[in-house]
XYZ file of C-alpha atoms in Angstrom:
746
model
C 240.835 119.015 77.596
C 242.489 115.624 77.186
C 240.184 114.054 79.788
C 237.102 115.421 78.054
C 238.135 114.036 74.662
C 239.294 110.671 75.986
C 236.033 110.285 77.892
C 233.613 111.220 75.144
C 235.685 110.355 72.062
C 237.016 106.910 72.891
C 238.217 104.477 70.234
C 234.775 103.008 69.619
C 233.179 106.408 69.086
C 236.022 107.561 66.857
C 235.537 104.452 64.760
C 231.809 105.177 64.484
C 232.540 108.772 63.426
C 235.017 107.568 60.804
C 232.494 105.081 59.401
C 229.701 107.643 59.299
C 232.015 110.179 57.645
C 233.153 107.600 55.117
C 229.553 106.777 54.195
C 228.673 110.448 53.593
C 231.858 111.052 51.607
C 231.291 107.998 49.429
C 227.791 109.180 48.555
C 228.915 112.729 47.800
C 231.970 111.728 45.782
C 229.768 109.668 43.472
C 227.865 112.869 42.722
C 231.210 114.593 42.130
C 232.388 111.960 39.638
C 229.070 112.252 37.772
C 229.244 116.042 37.642
C 232.877 116.054 36.511
C 232.035 114.735 33.039
C 229.186 117.255 32.644
C 231.433 120.157 33.716
C 234.180 119.020 31.335
C 231.737 118.919 28.412
C 230.315 122.362 29.291
C 233.818 123.830 29.514
C 234.933 122.442 26.164
C 231.676 123.491 24.504
C 232.136 127.033 25.807
C 235.708 127.148 24.455
C 234.435 126.214 21.003
C 231.260 128.305 20.867
C 232.395 131.284 22.958
C 230.024 134.111 23.883
C 230.452 136.628 21.075
C 230.459 139.458 23.609
C 233.111 142.197 23.572
C 235.583 142.726 26.371
C 234.780 144.694 29.485
C 235.843 148.353 29.446
C 238.071 148.126 32.524
C 241.273 146.112 32.604
C 242.008 143.432 35.150
C 245.407 142.771 36.685
C 246.841 139.446 35.534
C 249.676 139.482 38.083
C 248.214 139.743 41.613
C 249.700 141.947 44.313
C 251.661 139.318 46.222
C 253.915 139.675 49.244
C 251.951 142.557 50.751
C 250.970 142.960 54.365
C 247.332 144.020 54.503
C 247.316 144.969 58.187
C 249.445 144.649 61.299
C 248.957 145.605 64.918
C 248.603 144.344 68.477
C 245.614 142.804 70.220
C 244.777 140.618 73.194
C 244.066 136.919 72.634
C 242.431 134.668 75.204
C 244.379 131.478 75.952
C 241.944 128.690 76.718
C 244.467 126.425 78.426
C 245.766 129.038 80.889
C 242.521 131.078 80.908
C 244.583 134.255 80.530
C 244.684 137.075 77.994
C 247.990 137.511 76.169
C 249.215 140.386 74.032
C 249.866 139.284 70.445
C 251.444 140.946 67.440
C 249.138 140.078 64.565
C 249.294 140.646 60.854
C 247.300 139.781 57.771
C 249.470 138.928 54.723
C 248.343 138.946 51.117
C 246.671 135.542 51.430
C 244.400 136.756 54.260
C 245.435 134.179 56.843
C 245.526 135.884 60.255
C 249.054 135.313 61.646
C 249.675 135.576 65.405
C 253.131 136.126 66.943
C 254.211 136.481 70.565
C 255.379 140.009 69.751
C 256.745 142.145 66.945
C 260.332 141.164 67.756
C 259.451 137.500 67.188
C 258.131 138.407 63.746
C 261.178 140.463 62.835
C 263.466 137.591 63.913
C 261.391 135.191 61.771
C 260.369 133.088 64.763
C 257.531 130.739 63.706
C 254.123 132.245 64.500
C 251.898 131.033 67.259
C 249.135 130.306 64.779
C 247.766 131.042 61.336
C 243.980 131.195 61.213
C 241.960 130.501 58.085
C 238.703 132.319 58.816
C 236.470 130.633 56.198
C 233.073 129.900 57.704
C 233.585 132.109 60.739
C 231.383 134.949 61.950
C 232.552 138.020 63.836
C 230.812 138.834 67.109
C 231.369 142.187 68.786
C 229.889 141.433 72.196
C 230.135 138.651 74.743
C 226.339 138.584 75.020
C 226.049 137.683 71.323
C 228.514 134.873 71.847
C 226.794 133.513 74.953
C 223.467 133.449 73.138
C 224.946 131.517 70.186
C 226.674 128.878 72.271
C 223.615 128.592 74.503
C 221.491 127.825 71.445
C 224.070 125.422 70.017
C 223.704 123.015 72.947
C 220.202 122.902 74.442
C 219.965 122.940 78.228
C 223.250 124.767 78.805
C 221.982 128.342 79.035
C 223.626 129.791 82.137
C 221.399 131.206 84.861
C 221.242 134.946 85.408
C 224.046 136.132 87.660
C 226.253 133.070 87.133
C 229.794 133.402 85.825
C 229.827 133.354 81.978
C 232.039 131.072 79.905
C 234.145 134.068 78.883
C 235.069 137.329 80.612
C 236.552 140.151 78.562
C 238.902 142.646 80.301
C 237.746 145.501 78.049
C 234.444 146.565 76.534
C 235.683 145.926 72.993
C 235.839 142.188 72.218
C 235.991 140.501 68.817
C 235.086 136.823 68.779
C 235.500 134.495 65.793
C 232.680 131.963 66.005
C 232.336 128.802 63.908
C 229.485 126.277 64.150
C 231.912 123.339 64.246
C 235.554 124.443 64.655
C 237.241 126.101 67.633
C 236.512 129.700 68.527
C 238.977 132.579 68.867
C 238.691 135.378 71.395
C 240.291 138.809 70.998
C 239.827 142.199 72.589
C 241.066 145.736 71.993
C 241.634 148.777 74.159
C 239.446 151.239 72.264
C 236.328 151.254 70.128
C 238.337 152.682 67.224
C 240.691 149.688 67.349
C 237.729 147.331 67.537
C 236.187 148.902 64.432
C 239.465 148.619 62.509
C 240.097 145.014 63.442
C 236.477 144.134 62.698
C 236.860 145.562 59.174
C 240.133 143.669 58.712
C 238.807 140.344 59.994
C 235.624 140.702 57.953
C 237.818 141.178 54.884
C 239.685 137.992 55.811
C 236.420 136.065 56.124
C 235.092 137.479 52.849
C 238.284 136.464 51.031
C 238.657 133.019 52.638
C 235.004 132.125 52.076
C 235.591 132.539 48.350
C 238.054 129.662 48.441
C 237.374 127.624 45.287
C 239.837 128.709 42.577
C 238.074 130.584 39.802
C 240.586 129.511 37.163
C 239.294 125.960 37.663
C 236.754 125.706 34.836
C 235.991 122.034 35.431
C 236.823 120.971 38.987
C 235.156 124.014 40.572
C 231.793 123.789 38.772
C 231.760 120.001 39.201
C 232.265 120.375 42.948
C 229.642 123.067 43.525
C 227.087 121.273 41.357
C 227.764 118.050 43.262
C 227.199 119.858 46.574
C 223.857 121.133 45.338
C 222.773 117.747 43.960
C 223.776 115.935 47.145
C 221.861 118.338 49.389
C 218.821 118.206 47.121
C 218.903 114.414 47.362
C 218.427 114.979 51.109
C 215.565 117.402 50.291
C 217.683 120.376 51.354
C 216.956 123.200 48.922
C 217.761 126.885 49.061
C 220.958 128.706 49.979
C 223.566 127.129 52.243
C 225.632 129.420 54.459
C 228.468 126.931 54.931
C 229.384 126.753 51.243
C 232.533 128.677 52.089
C 236.240 127.971 52.015
C 238.146 125.524 49.867
C 236.765 122.179 48.714
C 237.934 120.226 51.768
C 236.531 122.789 54.195
C 233.176 122.780 52.376
C 233.149 118.985 52.331
C 233.905 118.923 56.074
C 231.009 121.312 56.674
C 228.771 119.030 54.610
C 229.647 116.039 56.784
C 229.263 118.005 60.017
C 225.848 119.266 58.925
C 224.646 115.663 59.154
C 226.998 114.298 61.810
C 226.820 117.237 64.252
C 223.159 116.920 65.351
C 223.604 113.178 65.851
C 226.627 113.674 68.126
C 224.923 116.520 69.970
C 221.892 114.370 70.736
C 224.066 111.478 71.870
C 226.769 113.281 73.843
C 224.899 116.368 75.103
C 223.109 114.610 77.975
C 226.365 112.951 79.082
C 228.304 116.167 79.614
C 228.883 116.949 83.301
C 229.281 120.126 85.302
C 227.790 123.587 85.304
C 226.278 124.975 82.094
C 229.456 126.958 81.312
C 231.604 123.864 81.728
C 229.337 121.777 79.515
C 229.534 124.498 76.868
C 233.352 124.374 76.963
C 233.303 120.599 76.705
C 231.007 120.652 73.688
C 233.175 123.241 71.891
C 236.242 121.058 72.462
C 234.464 117.906 71.280
C 233.015 119.582 68.184
C 236.412 120.995 67.218
C 238.115 117.614 67.670
C 235.481 115.868 65.527
C 235.741 118.593 62.885
C 239.491 118.031 62.625
C 238.993 114.287 62.305
C 236.431 114.805 59.556
C 238.680 117.318 57.801
C 241.621 114.924 57.585
C 239.435 112.083 56.326
C 237.691 114.327 53.786
C 241.017 115.680 52.567
C 242.413 112.198 51.887
C 239.265 110.940 50.141
C 238.771 114.043 48.013
C 242.377 114.054 46.827
C 242.026 110.370 45.915
C 238.891 110.923 43.814
C 240.268 114.119 42.263
C 243.334 112.205 41.111
C 241.085 109.492 39.676
C 238.923 111.834 37.564
C 241.950 113.796 36.373
C 243.471 110.560 35.088
C 240.236 109.857 33.214
C 240.106 113.382 31.763
C 242.218 112.844 28.596
C 240.050 109.943 27.464
C 236.851 111.927 28.089
C 238.257 114.932 26.234
C 239.011 112.742 23.219
C 235.410 111.501 23.116
C 234.020 115.037 23.463
C 236.204 116.413 20.651
C 235.199 113.583 18.348
C 231.456 113.547 19.138
C 230.710 117.141 20.195
C 227.920 117.628 17.641
C 226.279 114.318 18.458
C 226.419 115.027 22.210
C 224.803 118.443 21.706
C 222.086 116.933 19.504
C 221.398 114.174 22.016
C 221.172 116.668 24.886
C 218.775 118.934 22.966
C 216.555 115.954 22.160
C 216.471 114.978 25.858
C 215.707 118.568 26.878
C 212.792 118.767 24.421
C 211.203 115.607 25.894
C 211.647 116.818 29.490
C 210.306 120.255 28.532
C 207.170 118.775 27.031
C 206.576 116.844 30.253
C 207.178 119.560 32.878
C 206.459 122.816 31.056
C 202.707 123.062 31.876
C 203.356 122.428 35.573
C 206.408 124.679 35.719
C 204.659 127.606 34.012
C 201.744 127.469 36.456
C 204.157 127.342 39.387
C 206.133 130.303 38.075
C 203.018 132.331 37.360
C 201.423 131.725 40.765
C 204.382 131.495 43.150
C 207.389 133.307 41.649
C 206.425 135.943 39.109
C 204.446 138.173 41.524
C 207.437 138.433 43.888
C 210.251 139.130 41.406
C 209.851 142.948 41.495
C 209.973 142.966 45.335
C 213.078 140.821 45.468
C 214.772 142.882 42.780
C 214.012 146.175 44.506
C 215.351 144.835 47.822
C 218.589 143.835 46.075
C 218.995 146.940 43.937
C 218.918 149.635 46.611
C 221.880 148.584 48.806
C 223.866 147.154 45.895
C 223.673 150.329 43.822
C 224.527 152.411 46.880
C 227.614 150.291 47.416
C 228.826 150.635 43.833
C 228.222 154.390 43.959
C 230.356 154.530 47.093
C 233.115 152.624 45.281
C 233.061 155.296 42.586
C 233.185 158.114 45.142
C 236.052 156.534 47.089
C 238.055 156.020 43.896
C 237.413 159.618 42.787
C 238.397 161.022 46.179
C 241.605 158.988 46.413
C 242.755 160.018 42.931
C 241.958 163.692 43.469
C 243.714 163.620 46.856
C 246.738 162.090 45.178
C 246.682 164.591 42.323
C 246.849 167.734 44.459
C 249.355 166.183 46.861
C 251.648 165.233 43.978
C 251.421 168.741 42.483
C 252.245 170.422 45.794
C 255.059 168.018 46.710
C 257.199 168.321 43.616
C 255.416 166.633 40.755
C 256.522 163.336 39.312
C 259.126 162.678 42.028
C 256.342 161.849 44.499
C 254.129 160.065 42.010
C 255.616 156.627 42.605
C 254.955 156.764 46.335
C 251.324 157.760 45.928
C 250.631 155.376 43.050
C 251.935 152.440 45.083
C 249.397 153.285 47.769
C 246.626 153.735 45.217
C 247.405 150.374 43.584
C 246.386 148.630 46.831
C 243.186 150.620 47.383
C 240.832 147.715 46.655
C 242.498 145.692 49.433
C 242.483 148.470 52.027
C 239.911 147.149 54.537
C 239.132 150.512 56.118
C 238.827 152.581 52.969
C 236.625 149.933 51.361
C 234.506 149.495 54.487
C 232.188 152.367 53.598
C 231.400 150.509 50.347
C 230.890 147.114 51.943
C 228.664 148.351 54.752
C 226.049 149.578 52.266
C 225.077 145.934 51.743
C 224.352 145.452 55.445
C 220.947 147.061 54.944
C 219.850 144.236 52.613
C 216.618 142.677 53.867
C 214.271 140.172 52.264
C 211.583 140.482 54.930
C 208.645 138.187 54.245
C 210.318 136.752 51.150
C 213.162 135.038 52.977
C 210.974 132.427 54.647
C 208.741 131.976 51.606
C 211.655 131.115 49.323
C 213.664 129.191 51.920
C 216.552 131.679 51.958
C 218.376 130.855 55.176
C 220.388 134.070 55.197
C 221.105 137.115 53.057
C 224.824 136.834 53.821
C 225.335 134.917 50.561
C 224.131 137.905 48.531
C 225.910 140.472 50.675
C 229.256 138.757 50.313
C 228.826 138.221 46.575
C 228.049 141.905 45.996
C 230.978 142.975 48.187
C 233.350 140.793 46.185
C 232.070 142.437 42.993
C 232.715 145.851 44.555
C 236.298 144.944 45.367
C 236.857 143.610 41.848
C 235.485 146.743 40.224
C 237.604 148.991 42.433
C 240.662 146.899 41.618
C 239.906 147.024 37.889
C 239.332 150.777 37.985
C 242.619 151.379 39.811
C 244.566 149.124 37.452
C 243.045 150.786 34.388
C 243.961 154.179 35.833
C 247.527 152.977 36.467
C 247.886 151.661 32.930
C 246.529 154.764 31.207
C 248.513 157.151 33.413
C 251.712 155.192 32.799
C 251.118 155.616 29.080
C 250.664 159.380 29.541
C 253.868 159.649 31.548
C 255.793 158.362 28.554
C 255.185 161.763 26.970
C 257.276 163.494 29.646
C 254.646 165.910 30.998
C 255.487 169.008 33.027
C 253.964 169.501 36.485
C 250.974 171.361 35.059
C 250.535 168.830 32.265
C 250.756 166.003 34.802
C 247.818 167.446 36.744
C 245.715 167.707 33.579
C 246.757 164.220 32.470
C 245.675 162.705 35.783
C 242.312 164.450 35.463
C 241.763 163.285 31.877
C 242.662 159.699 32.771
C 240.362 159.838 35.803
C 237.424 160.928 33.653
C 238.096 158.167 31.115
C 238.246 155.543 33.837
C 235.046 156.796 35.500
C 233.192 156.392 32.199
C 234.433 152.837 31.920
C 233.597 152.146 35.556
C 230.039 153.446 35.145
C 229.408 151.047 32.291
C 231.149 148.023 33.799
C 229.532 148.501 37.204
C 226.124 148.619 35.508
C 226.884 145.368 33.683
C 228.152 143.671 36.831
C 225.130 144.743 38.856
C 222.655 143.531 36.228
C 224.409 140.176 36.104
C 224.415 140.022 39.921
C 220.676 140.769 40.055
C 219.893 138.046 37.506
C 222.013 135.496 39.354
C 220.537 136.417 42.737
C 216.967 136.128 41.416
C 217.787 132.713 39.978
C 219.447 131.669 43.219
C 216.261 132.548 45.098
C 213.708 131.159 42.645
C 215.252 127.977 41.180
C 215.575 125.984 44.451
C 212.031 127.064 45.341
C 210.691 125.830 41.988
C 212.590 122.550 42.206
C 211.169 121.931 45.659
C 207.637 122.747 44.477
C 207.893 120.505 41.406
C 209.699 117.604 43.106
C 206.569 115.713 44.342
C 205.070 115.476 40.846
C 208.096 115.533 38.557
C 211.168 114.061 40.199
C 209.900 110.485 40.373
C 209.265 110.536 36.610
C 212.793 111.566 35.620
C 214.392 108.064 35.522
C 212.307 107.111 32.493
C 214.139 109.723 30.419
C 217.461 107.944 30.982
C 216.816 105.648 28.026
C 217.037 108.662 25.674
C 220.762 109.068 26.390
C 223.268 107.000 24.377
C 225.528 104.953 26.621
C 228.663 106.529 25.105
C 227.424 109.997 26.120
C 226.134 109.087 29.593
C 229.122 110.737 31.285
C 228.400 114.088 29.670
C 224.592 114.253 29.800
C 222.663 113.739 33.042
C 218.877 113.749 33.244
C 218.874 115.666 36.557
C 221.057 118.467 35.173
C 219.002 118.766 31.995
C 215.808 118.883 34.063
C 217.186 121.779 36.139
C 218.193 123.659 33.000
C 214.655 123.337 31.651
C 213.238 124.646 34.947
C 215.693 127.538 34.793
C 214.510 128.452 31.288
C 210.885 128.691 32.439
C 211.639 131.522 34.869
C 214.543 133.161 33.051
C 212.274 135.176 30.730
C 210.515 136.866 33.664
C 213.821 137.622 35.393
C 215.394 139.114 32.272
C 212.305 141.249 31.712
C 212.334 142.535 35.301
C 216.003 143.564 35.129
C 215.460 145.126 31.694
C 212.575 147.229 32.989
C 214.679 148.364 35.924
C 217.406 149.485 33.515
C 214.923 151.428 31.363
C 213.718 153.318 34.434
C 217.357 154.206 35.281
C 216.297 154.367 38.906
C 219.601 152.929 40.067
C 221.905 154.131 37.269
C 221.612 150.956 35.229
C 222.104 151.265 31.488
C 219.929 149.695 28.831
C 221.307 146.674 26.988
C 220.834 148.516 23.705
C 223.349 151.213 24.692
C 226.784 150.353 23.329
C 230.202 151.896 23.951
C 231.667 151.797 20.435
C 235.427 151.839 19.798
C 236.278 152.962 23.313
C 240.089 152.671 23.660
C 240.388 149.774 21.162
C 244.092 149.330 21.997
C 243.693 149.580 25.774
C 243.863 145.853 26.393
C 247.158 145.689 24.517
C 248.695 147.931 27.197
C 247.865 145.346 29.839
C 250.037 142.777 28.050
C 253.224 144.527 29.154
C 255.267 143.913 32.285
C 253.683 144.948 35.623
C 254.322 148.572 36.567
C 256.685 149.066 39.509
C 255.878 152.602 40.592
C 258.384 152.552 43.430
C 261.270 151.744 41.087
C 260.279 153.884 38.104
C 259.108 157.042 39.856
C 260.634 156.982 43.347
C 261.862 160.213 44.904
C 265.588 160.522 44.339
C 265.933 161.944 47.830
C 267.144 165.264 49.199
C 270.167 166.624 50.928
C 271.290 165.273 54.245
C 270.648 161.609 53.529
C 273.651 159.356 54.151
C 275.671 158.072 51.235
C 274.855 154.491 50.200
C 278.430 153.505 50.805
C 278.434 154.457 54.510
C 277.534 152.003 57.300
C 274.677 154.310 58.319
C 273.241 154.069 54.821
C 273.537 150.291 54.823
C 271.675 150.098 58.114
C 269.000 152.466 56.843
C 268.689 150.469 53.645
C 268.224 147.244 55.604
C 265.590 148.856 57.815
C 263.704 150.098 54.786
C 263.889 146.700 53.134
C 262.495 145.102 56.263
C 259.874 147.828 56.659
C 258.586 147.110 53.167
C 257.682 143.632 54.397
C 256.059 144.915 57.580
C 254.290 148.041 56.366
C 250.522 147.743 56.357
C 248.174 148.870 53.677
C 246.232 150.183 56.672
C 248.009 153.075 58.372
C 246.850 153.248 61.959
C 247.119 156.929 62.732
C 244.376 157.497 65.274
C 245.539 155.489 68.257
C 248.621 153.579 69.276
C 248.879 149.827 69.356
C 247.100 148.243 72.303
C 249.325 148.018 75.358
C 252.193 149.759 73.574
C 252.954 153.458 73.250
C 253.473 154.328 69.588
C 252.540 157.956 69.030
C 252.255 159.048 65.427
C 251.836 162.409 63.847
C 248.264 162.980 62.687
C 247.518 162.873 58.992
C 246.083 165.946 57.284
C 242.323 166.016 57.339
C 240.486 165.265 54.115
C 237.085 166.643 53.184
C 234.450 164.007 52.735
C 232.147 165.262 50.005
C 232.887 165.332 46.308
C 231.650 168.938 46.126
C 234.144 170.044 48.776
C 236.924 168.234 46.949
C 236.076 169.999 43.711
C 235.971 173.376 45.463
C 239.396 172.955 47.027
C 240.676 171.625 43.742
C 239.560 174.725 41.847
C 241.168 176.963 44.444
C 244.453 175.068 44.194
C 244.583 175.400 40.419
C 243.929 179.154 40.536
C 246.658 179.799 43.095
C 249.631 181.749 41.733
C 251.881 181.351 44.751
C 254.461 178.553 45.024
C 253.092 175.287 46.431
C 253.601 174.599 50.138
C 256.144 172.032 51.227
C 253.650 169.760 52.981
C 250.926 167.789 51.165
C 247.472 169.279 50.923
C 244.328 167.286 51.632
C 243.011 166.793 48.146
C 243.917 166.262 44.556
C 243.359 167.221 40.982
C 240.957 169.385 38.959
C 237.667 167.644 38.480
C 234.851 168.700 36.255
C 231.478 167.155 36.021
C 231.643 163.474 35.330
C 230.324 162.852 31.825
C 227.405 160.559 31.331
C 228.814 157.199 30.311
C 227.944 155.556 27.108
C 227.234 151.904 27.353
C 228.533 148.750 25.799
C 227.404 145.153 25.743
C 228.203 143.267 28.871
C 231.421 141.331 28.836
C 231.311 138.382 31.141
C 232.410 134.821 30.824
C 229.494 132.458 31.447
C 229.954 129.686 33.967
C 231.027 126.310 32.709
C 227.776 124.889 34.014
C 224.459 126.588 33.184
C 223.493 126.335 36.845
C 226.833 127.213 38.354
C 225.671 130.744 39.089
C 223.037 129.409 41.463
C 225.730 128.722 44.014
C 227.240 131.281 46.368
C 230.866 132.115 46.644
C 231.676 131.994 42.922
C 232.658 135.549 42.172
C 235.956 135.927 40.311
C 238.738 136.926 42.655
C 241.550 138.754 40.920
C 243.400 139.708 44.080
C 245.983 137.954 46.219
C 246.050 134.155 46.240
C 243.827 132.240 48.621
C 245.047 130.991 52.006
C 246.427 127.492 52.050
C 243.897 124.713 51.783
C 245.863 122.852 54.414
C 243.949 124.606 57.201
C 240.897 123.644 59.183
C 241.066 126.844 61.143
C 244.487 127.182 62.686
C 247.997 126.338 61.530
C 250.921 125.999 63.874
C 254.428 125.955 62.477
C 257.090 123.570 63.576
C 259.202 125.238 66.292
C 262.364 123.630 64.936
C 262.398 125.751 61.791
C 262.359 129.454 61.052
C 260.618 129.834 57.721
C 259.870 133.076 55.963
C 256.388 134.548 56.300
C 255.042 133.190 53.018
C 256.162 129.685 53.979
C 254.425 129.646 57.331
C 251.165 130.938 55.936
C 250.993 128.674 52.916
C 252.984 125.531 53.517
C 252.509 124.697 57.200
C 250.734 121.581 58.276
C 247.032 122.015 58.839
C 246.882 120.733 62.393
C 245.076 122.577 65.149
C 246.727 122.472 68.520
C 246.063 124.103 71.841
C 248.743 126.460 73.076
């Protein structure tokens, strides 16, 4: 590898790459500084004016579920230096960085991991043929001949490959198809989480950055969705540079690579990864420098905004009226001829898989609660409640149980419309909807926890506990039905805007964009940091199509074809004090309602008890949300007792539930498959949507901006792989969040 890099990335070429990167960064960061003032004004204006909308029906958890292991298990990893496959113990902590250890013993002894992988921007491939086709297309002229040895050989039929257009690739394989499916669901969850890397609590920096990305790409006449808007700010900025730098390097270095096609492919992957790391480090330093600069300027800008808010708003409205008078005739014709006829088709394509996914979320939540209810009743009542509620609290982050919800979005197609509207991929919409699904499941579970905890304060008997769980479940389902309708309608509006606005801007650019500079004179110099002509122009374009989009979504709700509720339906006085319950301390189900234990367990004072206590403490760190009960770990024998089978349909659950409640005999000692009594779910009322608008009116046009209320994001110190210093033995959370972001071969 060293010879390849020293040959093709000598000092002169590295200097050229640094200069080219610096030029791109300088241009982008000027856009960022301009957008920062606009985002700050929008944020402060929103704080003052508010939305006037009531709160959502479901609660959201303010304290995330930290220090949880999402998944752990063994897999094979291909070592590129030795060209051998090695068994690795791998786990996914709460921040979704894939951590690789030599073995489980190394993890338990707190030996630094081999690597921590931030999967933002990666794609999962499940066959070597898919991978060979991608890398063959990435470097023209390197497609291997039929019958020749491929770049990668997998020892099993069940590979999983993490592919990135610029960074290094990772190769894994499993022993069985079941293991492959599980790891694919887990890794896809990691990618989904890491792609959503810009902090949502950033009401100024985040919108300023995403708006600057859009403005920069539009200045290069690049409209439409961008797949590589994923990860944290530095990762996105690195992708932006590589989008321009990569083709140039490929054209220059591709013909100079020597050897067979497979060898040239390996060389290009190594070169691209090395350049990506160089760009990442340079982008990180420059972005932090500019971020510090604008944050120092922020107090002075805030003072001006507070003093002159009314004048700034008046000045902006005057500018918007002049721009509207200029572009409105052209924009209306464009909307009428090129956008309006296609809105119903786009909406229908979005609604079918999205509504199916949210319905599946509801069914999974119902099934898990009813399973828990009957199991608790048959295992001794409240003594087992803590154990089951702890599991339920993590349901939204269980990759396998949520997979049936996420996969509904895989059927999304925009055939014929995708090319017309310059939509490069539907993955942006799929991921956004899947994030909404996870949020709604998490909110439903947390609301259920909060209401049930309140009921438990009344000291219910076993029979009363069963009825209480059922009543709380029905209340939460009503709230979920309304909130999921609101979330879906908002998602449909945003998706339609995300498809149509870039298309309109591109159509109008030849006749309108060159005329925009003359409107600059309408902005007072003191307000120039908070009002930009380009942003105001885009807002006016947005307003021309917004009426048609709102009407289309409204008509879809009236038809109730996909269980959407009309805006006029309001959920009055539904649990007015519910949100006060969420202000209390987080509920620790394990501590409050843990089983006190039975006979035969060692006394806490004995050495055996101390050892058992230590093992349990350690196990709490290792235990996965995912319980792998079908097959053992690859290459290790770990037989487990099978779990009781659970019926799949809601009807079957209700039937078993009714039988369980009618039974007069004492409950069996072992848990039964399903849960609590369930009647027909009442038709939900509806309430006004409760959503916080983005700080920028056009912020919703950008992908990856769904609110993430779950575990914190992986460290932004990663370009793809972190390797801890071998001289230290940090705890797990240290290695995944505080390690240096340097990729190394090992």
